[in-house]
Short mmCIF file of C-alpha atoms in Angstrom, two decimals:
data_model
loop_
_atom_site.label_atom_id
_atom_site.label_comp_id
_atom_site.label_asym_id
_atom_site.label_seq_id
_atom_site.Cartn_x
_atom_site.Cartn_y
_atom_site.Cartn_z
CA UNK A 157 61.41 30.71 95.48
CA UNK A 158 58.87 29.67 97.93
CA UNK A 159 60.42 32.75 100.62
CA UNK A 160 59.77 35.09 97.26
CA UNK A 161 55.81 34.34 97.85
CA UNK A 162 53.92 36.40 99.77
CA UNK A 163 52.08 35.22 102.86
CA UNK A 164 49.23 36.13 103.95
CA UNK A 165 47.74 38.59 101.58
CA UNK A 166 44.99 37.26 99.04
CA UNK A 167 46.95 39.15 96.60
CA UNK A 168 49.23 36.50 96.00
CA UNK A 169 51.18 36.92 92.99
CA UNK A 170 54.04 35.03 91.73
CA UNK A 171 57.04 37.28 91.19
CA UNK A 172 59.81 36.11 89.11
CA UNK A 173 62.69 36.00 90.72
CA UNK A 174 65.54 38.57 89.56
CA UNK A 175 68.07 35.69 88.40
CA UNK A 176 64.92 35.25 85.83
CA UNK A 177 66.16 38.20 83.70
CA UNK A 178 69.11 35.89 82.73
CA UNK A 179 66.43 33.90 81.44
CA UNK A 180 65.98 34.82 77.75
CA UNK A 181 69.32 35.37 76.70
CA UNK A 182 70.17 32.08 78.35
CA UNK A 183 67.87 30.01 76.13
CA UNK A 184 68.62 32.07 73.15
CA UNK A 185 72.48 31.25 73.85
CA UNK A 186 71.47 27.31 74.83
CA UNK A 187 69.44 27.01 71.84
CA UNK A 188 72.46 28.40 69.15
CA UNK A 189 74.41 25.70 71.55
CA UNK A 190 72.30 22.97 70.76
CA UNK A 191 71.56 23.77 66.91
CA UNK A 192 75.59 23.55 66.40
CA UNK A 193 76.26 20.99 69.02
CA UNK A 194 73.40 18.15 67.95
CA UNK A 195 74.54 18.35 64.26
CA UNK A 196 78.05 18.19 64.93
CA UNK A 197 78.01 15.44 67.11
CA UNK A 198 75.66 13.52 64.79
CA UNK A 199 78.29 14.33 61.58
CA UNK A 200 80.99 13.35 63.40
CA UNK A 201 79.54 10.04 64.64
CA UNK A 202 78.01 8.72 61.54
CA UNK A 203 81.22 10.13 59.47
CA UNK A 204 82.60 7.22 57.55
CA UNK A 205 86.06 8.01 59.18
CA UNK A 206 84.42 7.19 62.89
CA UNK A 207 82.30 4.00 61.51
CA UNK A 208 84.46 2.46 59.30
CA UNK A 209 88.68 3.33 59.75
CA UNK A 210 89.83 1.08 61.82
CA UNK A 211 88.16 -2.35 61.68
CA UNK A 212 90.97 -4.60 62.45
CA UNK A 213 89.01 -7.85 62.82
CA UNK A 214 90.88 -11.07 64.57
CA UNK A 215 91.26 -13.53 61.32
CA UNK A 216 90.94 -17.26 62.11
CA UNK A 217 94.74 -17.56 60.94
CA UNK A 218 97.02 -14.97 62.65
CA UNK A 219 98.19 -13.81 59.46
CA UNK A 220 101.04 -11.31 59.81
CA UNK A 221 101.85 -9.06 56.38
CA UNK A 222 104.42 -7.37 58.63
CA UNK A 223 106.51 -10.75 58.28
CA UNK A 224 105.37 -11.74 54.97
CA UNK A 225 105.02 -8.24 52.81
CA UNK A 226 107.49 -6.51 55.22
CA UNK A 227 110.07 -8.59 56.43
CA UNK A 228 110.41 -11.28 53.52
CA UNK A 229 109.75 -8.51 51.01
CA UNK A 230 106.86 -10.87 49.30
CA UNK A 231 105.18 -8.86 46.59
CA UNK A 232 101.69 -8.18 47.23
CA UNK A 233 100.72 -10.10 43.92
CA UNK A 234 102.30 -13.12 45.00
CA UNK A 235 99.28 -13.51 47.21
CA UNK A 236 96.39 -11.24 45.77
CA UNK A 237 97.54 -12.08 42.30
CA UNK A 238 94.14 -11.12 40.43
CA UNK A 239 94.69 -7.48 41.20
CA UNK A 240 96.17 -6.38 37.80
CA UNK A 241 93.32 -8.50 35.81
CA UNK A 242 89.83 -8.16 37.71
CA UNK A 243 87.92 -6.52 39.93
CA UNK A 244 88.80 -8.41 42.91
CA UNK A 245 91.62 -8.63 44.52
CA UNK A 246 91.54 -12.44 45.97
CA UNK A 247 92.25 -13.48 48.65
CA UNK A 248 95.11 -16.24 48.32
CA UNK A 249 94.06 -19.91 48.66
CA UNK A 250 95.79 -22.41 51.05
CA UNK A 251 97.75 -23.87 48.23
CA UNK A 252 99.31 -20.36 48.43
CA UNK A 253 100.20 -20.44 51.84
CA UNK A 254 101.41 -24.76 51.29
CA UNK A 255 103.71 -23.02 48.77
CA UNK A 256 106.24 -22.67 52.15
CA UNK A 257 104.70 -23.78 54.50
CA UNK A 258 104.93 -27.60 53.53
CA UNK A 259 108.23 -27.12 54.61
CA UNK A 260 108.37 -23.97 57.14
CA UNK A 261 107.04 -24.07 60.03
CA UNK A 262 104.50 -27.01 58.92
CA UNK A 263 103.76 -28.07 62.60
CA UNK A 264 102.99 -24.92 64.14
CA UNK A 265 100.02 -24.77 65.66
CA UNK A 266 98.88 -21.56 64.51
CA UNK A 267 99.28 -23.31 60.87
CA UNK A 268 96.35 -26.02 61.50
CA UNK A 269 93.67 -24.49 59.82
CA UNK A 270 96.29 -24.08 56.94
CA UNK A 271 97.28 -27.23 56.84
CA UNK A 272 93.63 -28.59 57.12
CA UNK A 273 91.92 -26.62 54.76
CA UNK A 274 95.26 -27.82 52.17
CA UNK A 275 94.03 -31.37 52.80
CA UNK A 276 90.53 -30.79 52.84
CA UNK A 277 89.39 -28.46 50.66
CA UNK A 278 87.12 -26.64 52.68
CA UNK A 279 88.32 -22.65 52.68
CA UNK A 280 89.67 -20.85 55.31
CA UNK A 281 87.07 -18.25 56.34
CA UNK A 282 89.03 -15.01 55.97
CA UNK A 283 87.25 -11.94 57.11
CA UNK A 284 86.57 -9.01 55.12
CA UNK A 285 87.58 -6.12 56.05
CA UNK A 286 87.33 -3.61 53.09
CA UNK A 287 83.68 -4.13 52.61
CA UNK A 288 81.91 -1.24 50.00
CA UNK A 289 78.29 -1.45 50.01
CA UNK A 290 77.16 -3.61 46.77
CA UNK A 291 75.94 -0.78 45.13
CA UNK A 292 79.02 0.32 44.07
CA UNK A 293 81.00 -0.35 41.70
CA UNK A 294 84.96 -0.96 42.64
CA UNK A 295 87.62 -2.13 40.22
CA UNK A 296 91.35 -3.24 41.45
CA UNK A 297 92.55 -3.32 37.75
CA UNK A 298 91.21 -0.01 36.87
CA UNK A 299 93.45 1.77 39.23
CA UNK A 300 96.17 -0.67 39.63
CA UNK A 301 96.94 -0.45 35.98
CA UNK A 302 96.53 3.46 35.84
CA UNK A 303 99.42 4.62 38.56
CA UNK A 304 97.73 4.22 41.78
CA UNK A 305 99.42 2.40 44.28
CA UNK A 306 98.24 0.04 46.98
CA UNK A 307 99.48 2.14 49.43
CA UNK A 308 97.47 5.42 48.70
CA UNK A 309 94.39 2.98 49.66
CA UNK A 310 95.22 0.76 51.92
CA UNK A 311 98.22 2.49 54.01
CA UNK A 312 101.23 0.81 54.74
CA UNK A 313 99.84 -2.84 54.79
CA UNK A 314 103.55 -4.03 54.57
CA UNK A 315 103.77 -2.50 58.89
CA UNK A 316 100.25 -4.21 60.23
CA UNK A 317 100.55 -6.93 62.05
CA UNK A 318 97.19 -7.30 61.31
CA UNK A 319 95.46 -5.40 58.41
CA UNK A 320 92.57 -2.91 59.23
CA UNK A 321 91.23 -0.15 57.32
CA UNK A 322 93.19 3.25 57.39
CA UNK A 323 91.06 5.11 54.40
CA UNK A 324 87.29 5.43 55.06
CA UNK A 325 86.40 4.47 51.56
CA UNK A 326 83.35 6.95 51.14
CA UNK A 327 82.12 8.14 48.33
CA UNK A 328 83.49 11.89 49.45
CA UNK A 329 86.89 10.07 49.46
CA UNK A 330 86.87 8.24 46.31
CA UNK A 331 85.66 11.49 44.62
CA UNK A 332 88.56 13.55 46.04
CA UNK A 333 90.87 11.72 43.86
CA UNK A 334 88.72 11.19 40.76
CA UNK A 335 88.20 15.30 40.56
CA UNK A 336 92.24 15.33 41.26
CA UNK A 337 94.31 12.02 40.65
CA UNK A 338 97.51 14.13 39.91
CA UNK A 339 98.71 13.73 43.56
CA UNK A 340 98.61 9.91 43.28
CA UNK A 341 100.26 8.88 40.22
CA UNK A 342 103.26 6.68 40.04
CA UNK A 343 104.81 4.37 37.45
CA UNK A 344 102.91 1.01 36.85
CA UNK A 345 106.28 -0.52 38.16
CA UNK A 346 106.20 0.60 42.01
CA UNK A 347 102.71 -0.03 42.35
CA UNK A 348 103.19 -2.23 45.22
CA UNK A 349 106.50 -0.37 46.37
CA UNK A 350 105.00 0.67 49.95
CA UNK A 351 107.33 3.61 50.36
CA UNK A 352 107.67 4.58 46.85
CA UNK A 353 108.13 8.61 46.20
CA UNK A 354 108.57 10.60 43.37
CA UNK A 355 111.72 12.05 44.78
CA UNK A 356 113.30 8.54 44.41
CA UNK A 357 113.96 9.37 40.92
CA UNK A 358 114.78 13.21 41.23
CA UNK A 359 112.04 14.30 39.68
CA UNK A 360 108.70 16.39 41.47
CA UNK A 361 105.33 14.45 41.71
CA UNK A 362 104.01 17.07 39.31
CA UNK A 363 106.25 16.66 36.63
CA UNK A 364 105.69 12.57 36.88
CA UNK A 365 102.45 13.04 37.02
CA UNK A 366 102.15 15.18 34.05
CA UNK A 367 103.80 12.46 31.90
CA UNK A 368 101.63 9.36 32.90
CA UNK A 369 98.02 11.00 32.51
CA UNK A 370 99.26 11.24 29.34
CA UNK A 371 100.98 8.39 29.14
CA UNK A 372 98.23 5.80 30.57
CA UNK A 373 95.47 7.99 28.97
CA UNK A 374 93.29 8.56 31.87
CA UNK A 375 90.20 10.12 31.69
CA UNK A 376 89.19 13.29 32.82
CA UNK A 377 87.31 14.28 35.93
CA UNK A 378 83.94 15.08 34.39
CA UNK A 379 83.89 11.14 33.25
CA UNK A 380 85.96 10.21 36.52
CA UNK A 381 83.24 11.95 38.45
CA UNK A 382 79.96 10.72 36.62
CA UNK A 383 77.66 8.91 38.71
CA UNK A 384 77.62 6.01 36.05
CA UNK A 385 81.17 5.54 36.26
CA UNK A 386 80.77 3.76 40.28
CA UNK A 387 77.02 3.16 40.41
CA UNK A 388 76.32 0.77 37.15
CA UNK B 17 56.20 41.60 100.28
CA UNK B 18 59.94 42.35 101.19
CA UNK B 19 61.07 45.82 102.56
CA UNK B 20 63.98 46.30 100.20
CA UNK B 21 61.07 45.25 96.78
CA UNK B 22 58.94 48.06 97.78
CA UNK B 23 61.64 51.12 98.47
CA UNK B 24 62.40 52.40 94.60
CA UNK B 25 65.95 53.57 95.19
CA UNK B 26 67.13 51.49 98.28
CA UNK B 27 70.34 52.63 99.81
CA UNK B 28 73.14 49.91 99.31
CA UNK B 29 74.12 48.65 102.71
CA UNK B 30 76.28 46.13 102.23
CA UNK B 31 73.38 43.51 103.53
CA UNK B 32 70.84 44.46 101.22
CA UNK B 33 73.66 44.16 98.46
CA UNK B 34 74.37 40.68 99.62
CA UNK B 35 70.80 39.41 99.39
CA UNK B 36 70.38 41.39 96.18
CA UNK B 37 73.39 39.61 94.46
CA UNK B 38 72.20 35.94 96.80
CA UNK B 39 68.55 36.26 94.89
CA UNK B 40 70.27 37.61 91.12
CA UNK B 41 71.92 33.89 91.67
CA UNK B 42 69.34 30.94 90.43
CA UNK B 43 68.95 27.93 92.88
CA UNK B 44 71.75 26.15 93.38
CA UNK B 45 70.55 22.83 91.46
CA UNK B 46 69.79 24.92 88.47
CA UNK B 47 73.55 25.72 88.34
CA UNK B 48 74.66 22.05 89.11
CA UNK B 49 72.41 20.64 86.43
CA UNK B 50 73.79 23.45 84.00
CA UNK B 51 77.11 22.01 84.89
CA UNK B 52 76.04 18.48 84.15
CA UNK B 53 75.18 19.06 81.26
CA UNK B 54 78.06 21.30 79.89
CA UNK B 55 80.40 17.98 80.98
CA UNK B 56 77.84 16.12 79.79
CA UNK B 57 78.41 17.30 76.38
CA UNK B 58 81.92 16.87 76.35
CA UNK B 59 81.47 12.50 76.99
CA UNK B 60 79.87 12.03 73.38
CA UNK B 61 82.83 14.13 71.73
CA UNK B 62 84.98 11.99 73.83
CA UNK B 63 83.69 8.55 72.68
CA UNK B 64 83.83 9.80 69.15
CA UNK B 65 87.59 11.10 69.52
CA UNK B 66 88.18 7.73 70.82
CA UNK B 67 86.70 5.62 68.76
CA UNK B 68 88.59 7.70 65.77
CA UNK B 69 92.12 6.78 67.45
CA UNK B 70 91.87 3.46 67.83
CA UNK B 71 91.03 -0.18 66.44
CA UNK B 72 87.94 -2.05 66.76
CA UNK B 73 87.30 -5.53 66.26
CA UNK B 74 83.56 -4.85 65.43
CA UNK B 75 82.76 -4.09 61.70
CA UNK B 76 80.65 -1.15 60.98
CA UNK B 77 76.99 -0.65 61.65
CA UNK B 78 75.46 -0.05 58.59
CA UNK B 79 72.97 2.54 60.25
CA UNK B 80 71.33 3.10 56.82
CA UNK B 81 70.84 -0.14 54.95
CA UNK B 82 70.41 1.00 51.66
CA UNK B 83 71.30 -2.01 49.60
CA UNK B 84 74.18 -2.03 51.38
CA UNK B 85 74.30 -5.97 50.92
CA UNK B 86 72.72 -7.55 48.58
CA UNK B 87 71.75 -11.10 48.34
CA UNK B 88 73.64 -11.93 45.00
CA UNK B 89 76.93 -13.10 45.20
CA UNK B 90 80.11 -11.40 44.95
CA UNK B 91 83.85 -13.12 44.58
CA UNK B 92 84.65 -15.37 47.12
CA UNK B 93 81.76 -14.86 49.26
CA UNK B 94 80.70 -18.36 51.11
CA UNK B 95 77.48 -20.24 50.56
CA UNK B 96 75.51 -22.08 52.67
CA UNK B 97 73.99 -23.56 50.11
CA UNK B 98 77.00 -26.17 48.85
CA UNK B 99 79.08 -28.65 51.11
CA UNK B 100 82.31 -26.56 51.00
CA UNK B 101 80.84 -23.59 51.52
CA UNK B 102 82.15 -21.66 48.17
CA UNK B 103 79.69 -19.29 46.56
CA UNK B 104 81.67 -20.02 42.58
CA UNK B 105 81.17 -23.44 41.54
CA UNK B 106 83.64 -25.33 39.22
CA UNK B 107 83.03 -26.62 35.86
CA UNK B 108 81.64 -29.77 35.89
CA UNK B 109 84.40 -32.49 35.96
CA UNK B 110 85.13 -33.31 32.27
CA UNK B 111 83.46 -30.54 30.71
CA UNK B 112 85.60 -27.91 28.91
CA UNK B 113 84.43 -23.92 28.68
CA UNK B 114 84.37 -23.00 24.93
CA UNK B 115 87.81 -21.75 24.17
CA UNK B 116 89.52 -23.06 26.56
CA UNK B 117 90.71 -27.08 25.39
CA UNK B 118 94.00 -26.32 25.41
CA UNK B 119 95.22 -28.51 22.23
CA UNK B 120 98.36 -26.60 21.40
CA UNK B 121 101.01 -28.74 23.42
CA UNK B 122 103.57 -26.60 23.48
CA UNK B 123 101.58 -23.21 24.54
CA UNK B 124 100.14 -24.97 27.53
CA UNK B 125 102.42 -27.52 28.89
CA UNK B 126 105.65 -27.38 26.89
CA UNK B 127 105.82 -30.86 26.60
CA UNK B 128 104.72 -33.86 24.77
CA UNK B 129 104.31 -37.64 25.07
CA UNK B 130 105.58 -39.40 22.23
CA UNK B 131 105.28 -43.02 21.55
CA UNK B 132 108.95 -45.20 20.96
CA UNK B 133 107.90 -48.40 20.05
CA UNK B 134 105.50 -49.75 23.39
CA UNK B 135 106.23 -46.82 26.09
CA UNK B 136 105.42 -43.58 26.21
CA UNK B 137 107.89 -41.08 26.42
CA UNK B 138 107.70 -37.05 27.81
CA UNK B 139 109.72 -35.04 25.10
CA UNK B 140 109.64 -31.31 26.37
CA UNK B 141 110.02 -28.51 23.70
CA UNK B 142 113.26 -26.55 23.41
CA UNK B 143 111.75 -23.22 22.42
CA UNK B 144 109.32 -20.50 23.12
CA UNK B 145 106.28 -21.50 21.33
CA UNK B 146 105.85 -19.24 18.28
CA UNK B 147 102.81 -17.85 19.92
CA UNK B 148 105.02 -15.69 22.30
CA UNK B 149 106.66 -12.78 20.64
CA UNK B 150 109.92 -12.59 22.37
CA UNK B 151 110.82 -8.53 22.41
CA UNK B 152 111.59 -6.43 25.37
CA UNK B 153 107.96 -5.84 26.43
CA UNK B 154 107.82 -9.85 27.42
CA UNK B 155 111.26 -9.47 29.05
CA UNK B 156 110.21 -6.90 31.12
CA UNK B 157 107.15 -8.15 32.04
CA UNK B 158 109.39 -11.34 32.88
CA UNK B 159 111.22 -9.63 34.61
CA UNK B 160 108.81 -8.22 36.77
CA UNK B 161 106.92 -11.09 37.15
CA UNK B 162 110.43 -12.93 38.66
CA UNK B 163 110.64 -10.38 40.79
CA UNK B 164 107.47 -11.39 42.05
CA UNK B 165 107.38 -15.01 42.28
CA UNK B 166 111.08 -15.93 42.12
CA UNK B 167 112.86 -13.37 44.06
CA UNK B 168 111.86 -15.14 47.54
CA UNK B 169 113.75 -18.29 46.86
CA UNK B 170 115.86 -18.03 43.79
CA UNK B 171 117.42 -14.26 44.40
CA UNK B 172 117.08 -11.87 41.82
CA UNK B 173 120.00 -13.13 40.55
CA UNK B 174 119.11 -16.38 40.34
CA UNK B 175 121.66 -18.02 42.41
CA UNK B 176 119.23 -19.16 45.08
CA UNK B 177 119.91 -17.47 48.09
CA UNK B 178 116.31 -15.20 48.33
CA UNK B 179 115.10 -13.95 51.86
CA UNK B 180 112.55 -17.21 52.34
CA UNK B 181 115.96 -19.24 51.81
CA UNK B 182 117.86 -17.00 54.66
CA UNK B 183 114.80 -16.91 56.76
CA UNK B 184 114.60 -20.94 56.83
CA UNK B 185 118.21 -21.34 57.62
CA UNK B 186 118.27 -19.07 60.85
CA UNK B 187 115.46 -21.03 61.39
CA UNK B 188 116.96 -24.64 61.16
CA UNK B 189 114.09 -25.65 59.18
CA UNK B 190 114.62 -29.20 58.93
CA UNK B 191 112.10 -29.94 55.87
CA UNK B 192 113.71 -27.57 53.79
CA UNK B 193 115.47 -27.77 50.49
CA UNK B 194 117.10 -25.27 49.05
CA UNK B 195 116.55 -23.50 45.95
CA UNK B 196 118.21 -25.15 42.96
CA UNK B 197 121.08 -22.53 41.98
CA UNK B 198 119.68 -21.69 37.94
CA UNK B 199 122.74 -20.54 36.96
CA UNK B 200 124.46 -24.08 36.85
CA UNK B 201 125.52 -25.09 33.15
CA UNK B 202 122.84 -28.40 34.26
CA UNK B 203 119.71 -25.91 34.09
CA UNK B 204 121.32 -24.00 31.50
CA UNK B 205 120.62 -27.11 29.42
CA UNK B 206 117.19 -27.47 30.04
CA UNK B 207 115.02 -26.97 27.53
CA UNK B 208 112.70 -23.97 27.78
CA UNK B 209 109.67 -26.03 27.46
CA UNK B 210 110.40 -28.12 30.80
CA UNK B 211 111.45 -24.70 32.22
CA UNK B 212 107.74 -23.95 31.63
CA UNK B 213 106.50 -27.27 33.14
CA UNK B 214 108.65 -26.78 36.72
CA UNK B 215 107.19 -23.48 36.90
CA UNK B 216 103.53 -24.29 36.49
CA UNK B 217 103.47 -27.81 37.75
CA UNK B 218 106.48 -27.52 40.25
CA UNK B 219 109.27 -30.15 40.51
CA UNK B 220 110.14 -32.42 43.94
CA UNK B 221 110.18 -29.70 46.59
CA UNK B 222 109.37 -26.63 44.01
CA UNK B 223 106.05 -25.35 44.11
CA UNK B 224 103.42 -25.37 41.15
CA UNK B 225 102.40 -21.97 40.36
CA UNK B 226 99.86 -22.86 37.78
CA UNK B 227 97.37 -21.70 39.89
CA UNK B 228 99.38 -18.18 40.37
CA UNK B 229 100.84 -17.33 37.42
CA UNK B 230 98.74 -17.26 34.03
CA UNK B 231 100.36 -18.98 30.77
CA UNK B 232 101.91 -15.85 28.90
CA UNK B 233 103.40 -14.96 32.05
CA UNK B 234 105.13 -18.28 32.40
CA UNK B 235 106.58 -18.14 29.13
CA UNK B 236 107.63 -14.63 30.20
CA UNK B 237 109.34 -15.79 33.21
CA UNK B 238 111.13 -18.62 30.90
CA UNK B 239 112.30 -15.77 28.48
CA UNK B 240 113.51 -13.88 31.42
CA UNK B 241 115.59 -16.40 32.82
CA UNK B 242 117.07 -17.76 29.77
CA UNK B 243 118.37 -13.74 29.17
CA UNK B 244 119.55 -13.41 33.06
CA UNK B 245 121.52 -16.46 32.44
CA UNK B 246 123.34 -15.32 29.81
CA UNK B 247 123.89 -12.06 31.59
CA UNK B 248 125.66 -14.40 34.47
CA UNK B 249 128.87 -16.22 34.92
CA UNK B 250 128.35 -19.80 35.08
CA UNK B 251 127.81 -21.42 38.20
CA UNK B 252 130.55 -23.97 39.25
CA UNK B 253 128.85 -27.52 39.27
CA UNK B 254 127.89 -27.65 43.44
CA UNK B 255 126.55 -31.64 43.67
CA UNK B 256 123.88 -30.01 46.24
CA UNK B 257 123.06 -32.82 48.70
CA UNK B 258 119.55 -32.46 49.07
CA UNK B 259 119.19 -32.58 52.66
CA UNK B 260 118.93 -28.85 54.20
CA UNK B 261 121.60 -27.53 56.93
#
């Protein structure tokens, strides 16, 4: 640019250079780029489904439900029996875990803290991974007991090695199903049947679905969908 | 000022074209930092698409606290404020929640102690306590709950060959008994009320599943089994020696 001024004369002026015409429409074309781009970016990295699926913490005990729920077929309410009857869905104690392991596998070393919170009494500090904010209001029983299945929430537990979170739990997600739970239903029985499907009894998930909103009486969206109904 | 800026219709030589299109071009870093920043933009998509397909040991940042969490307690949430580090207390030892003494024998542990002359004696009961309705809802629910806490060791058919009992085998699991076989005319026998008892307090190398399995359910389970034995042939009399393969 410096070769565009003029030397010598006092009538120095600064000319734009040509490529300057470019100028306008390239801002107006950078600034539509930016307006999209920043709030995109931000959605997408403050989405629930970028924070939160995922979290696969390391648990003090290397826990496997891919032997336990998988390969030995254990039902998920031999462990987390409170799921049918409260809220929570506990996590099992060590007298639980003593119910086999006093006599499998009781001196493996990846059993210690096991075996020493048995004798102790002192829990085993499991972490959580499912974690909703304590504003809301989440109840195991409620859905258990109405047709939905672990599964639908939780993904297929009965494969992880280690459990981490496959549905992002937001309020956008919760409310999908509450407008719509039709998609979801199954009979109270396969509730913890990981690869249950409505097929398995020659019938569409429509027509099943149509008989056990009736049958278990559940509500309809516009009380599924009322604020009260999560945040109480 | 240049020639060719002064002339109003300058003749296109080809080096007057070249400068023209040269000087239409801004600086070179102009176009390098444009470039930058168009890859540039690409690296945040990038991390995001990456941190979407895959696992991450860190739990979420709560970048908006809300009341996210909350200083009250929720279930099973540790305290640092009591030696084993348990947020829910237990009742004080020897007090009993209202409602809950347990009196009725029969209900709770399906047994009683009875006095003969100087010793006490454990008589268990040989029936469902009249407080369980035995109909097909309770045998289903028995059913299922079997399934559940049975099926592992005992088999669904009660013989005692479950997965947990395979599993330990191939394992040559030196500690472990196997499953008593219900089906044997010997557990037949047993009354239902010590039926109960083994369930909820265990028996030798059984586990207690008091802690697992509430009281109706129990007496579900009992009503179950006593059907699915009828439903099977007798088991021939196998003196188990109870020292595992």
């Amino acid at each position: 640019m410096s070769t565009d001024s003029t030397t010598g004369s006092a009538s120095a002026r600064f000319l734009f250079p040509r490529w300057a015409n470019y100028l306008v429409p390239g801002l107006v074309i950078l600034a539509i780029g930016i307006l999209t781009y920043v709030p995109l970016v931000t959605w997408l990295f403050i989405s629930p489904e970028t924070t939160d699926v995922g979290y696969q913490p390391e648990q003090p005990v290397a826990f496997s439900h891919k032997l336990h729920a998988g390969d030995l077929k254990l039902d998920c309410r031999y462990c987390h029996s409170t799921v049918e009857s409260t809220s929570y869905a506990a996590i099992p104690d060590s007298k639980t875990c003593m119910n086999c392991h006093a006599s499998i596998k009781s001196d493996a070393e990846s059993l210690r803290l096991v075996k020493e919170s048995f004798s102790t009494g002192k829990p085993i500090s499991w972490l959580k991974i499912h974690d909703q904010p304590d504003f809301v209001f989440f109840d195991h029983s409620a859905h258990v007991n109405h047709g939905i299945g672990c599964v639908t929430c939780h993904g297929r537990v009965d494969q992880m090695e280690v459990v981490r979170q496959e549905k992002s739990l937001s309020m956008a997600w919760c409310l999908e199903c509450h407008r719509d739970p039709t998609p979801h239903l199954r009979p109270r029985s396969e509730i913890t049947n990981m690869d249950w499907a409505a097929t398995q009894i020659n019938k569409t998930q429509a027509e099943i679905a149509k008989e056990l909103l009736e049958e278990y009486q559940i509500h309809n969206s516009a009380f599924l969908t009322n604020c009260t109904t999560c945040h109480r | 000022m240049t020639e060719y800026q002064q002339e109003q219709f300058p003749i296109p030589t080809p080096g007057r074209l070249r400068r023209e299109l040269r000087l239409r071009k801004p600086p070179w870093w102009m176009v390098a930092g444009l470039i930058v920043v168009i890859i540039g933009t690409w690296i945040p998509l990038y991390l995001i698409y990456k941190k979407r397909n895959s696992y991450s040991t860190q739990p979420k940042i709560h970048y908006i606290q809300d009341m996210d969490l909350q200083p009250g307690f929720r279930a099973q949430q540790p305290s640092t404020l009591f030696d084993d580090g348990r947020a829910a207390r237990a009742p004080i030892a020897g007090t009993v929640a209202r409602g809950h003494l347990k009196q009725d024998d029969h209900y709770y542990r399906g047994y009683h102690t009875v006095r003969k002359g100087a010793a006490e004696m454990i008589e268990f009961f040989d029936s469902v306590p009249g407080r369980v309705k035995v109909d097909n809802k309770l045998l289903a629910r028995g059913r299922e709950r079997y399934d559940i806490f049975c099926v592992v060791c005992h088999d669904s058919n009660g013989a005692g060959s479950g997965l947990l009992h395979q599993r330990a085998l191939t394992l040559k699991e030196t500690k472990w008994v196997p499953p008593t076989n219900l089906l044997t005319q010997e557990i037949r026998d047993r009354p239902a009320g010590q039926i109960f008892q083994a369930i909820g307090d265990g028996v030798r190398n059984m586990p207690g599943y008091k802690t697992q399995i509430s009281v109706e359910d129990r007496w579900a389970i009992v009503a179950y089994l006593k059907q699915l034995q009828a439903s099977q042939p007798v088991a021939s009399v196998e003196k188990k020696t109870k020292t595992a393969k």
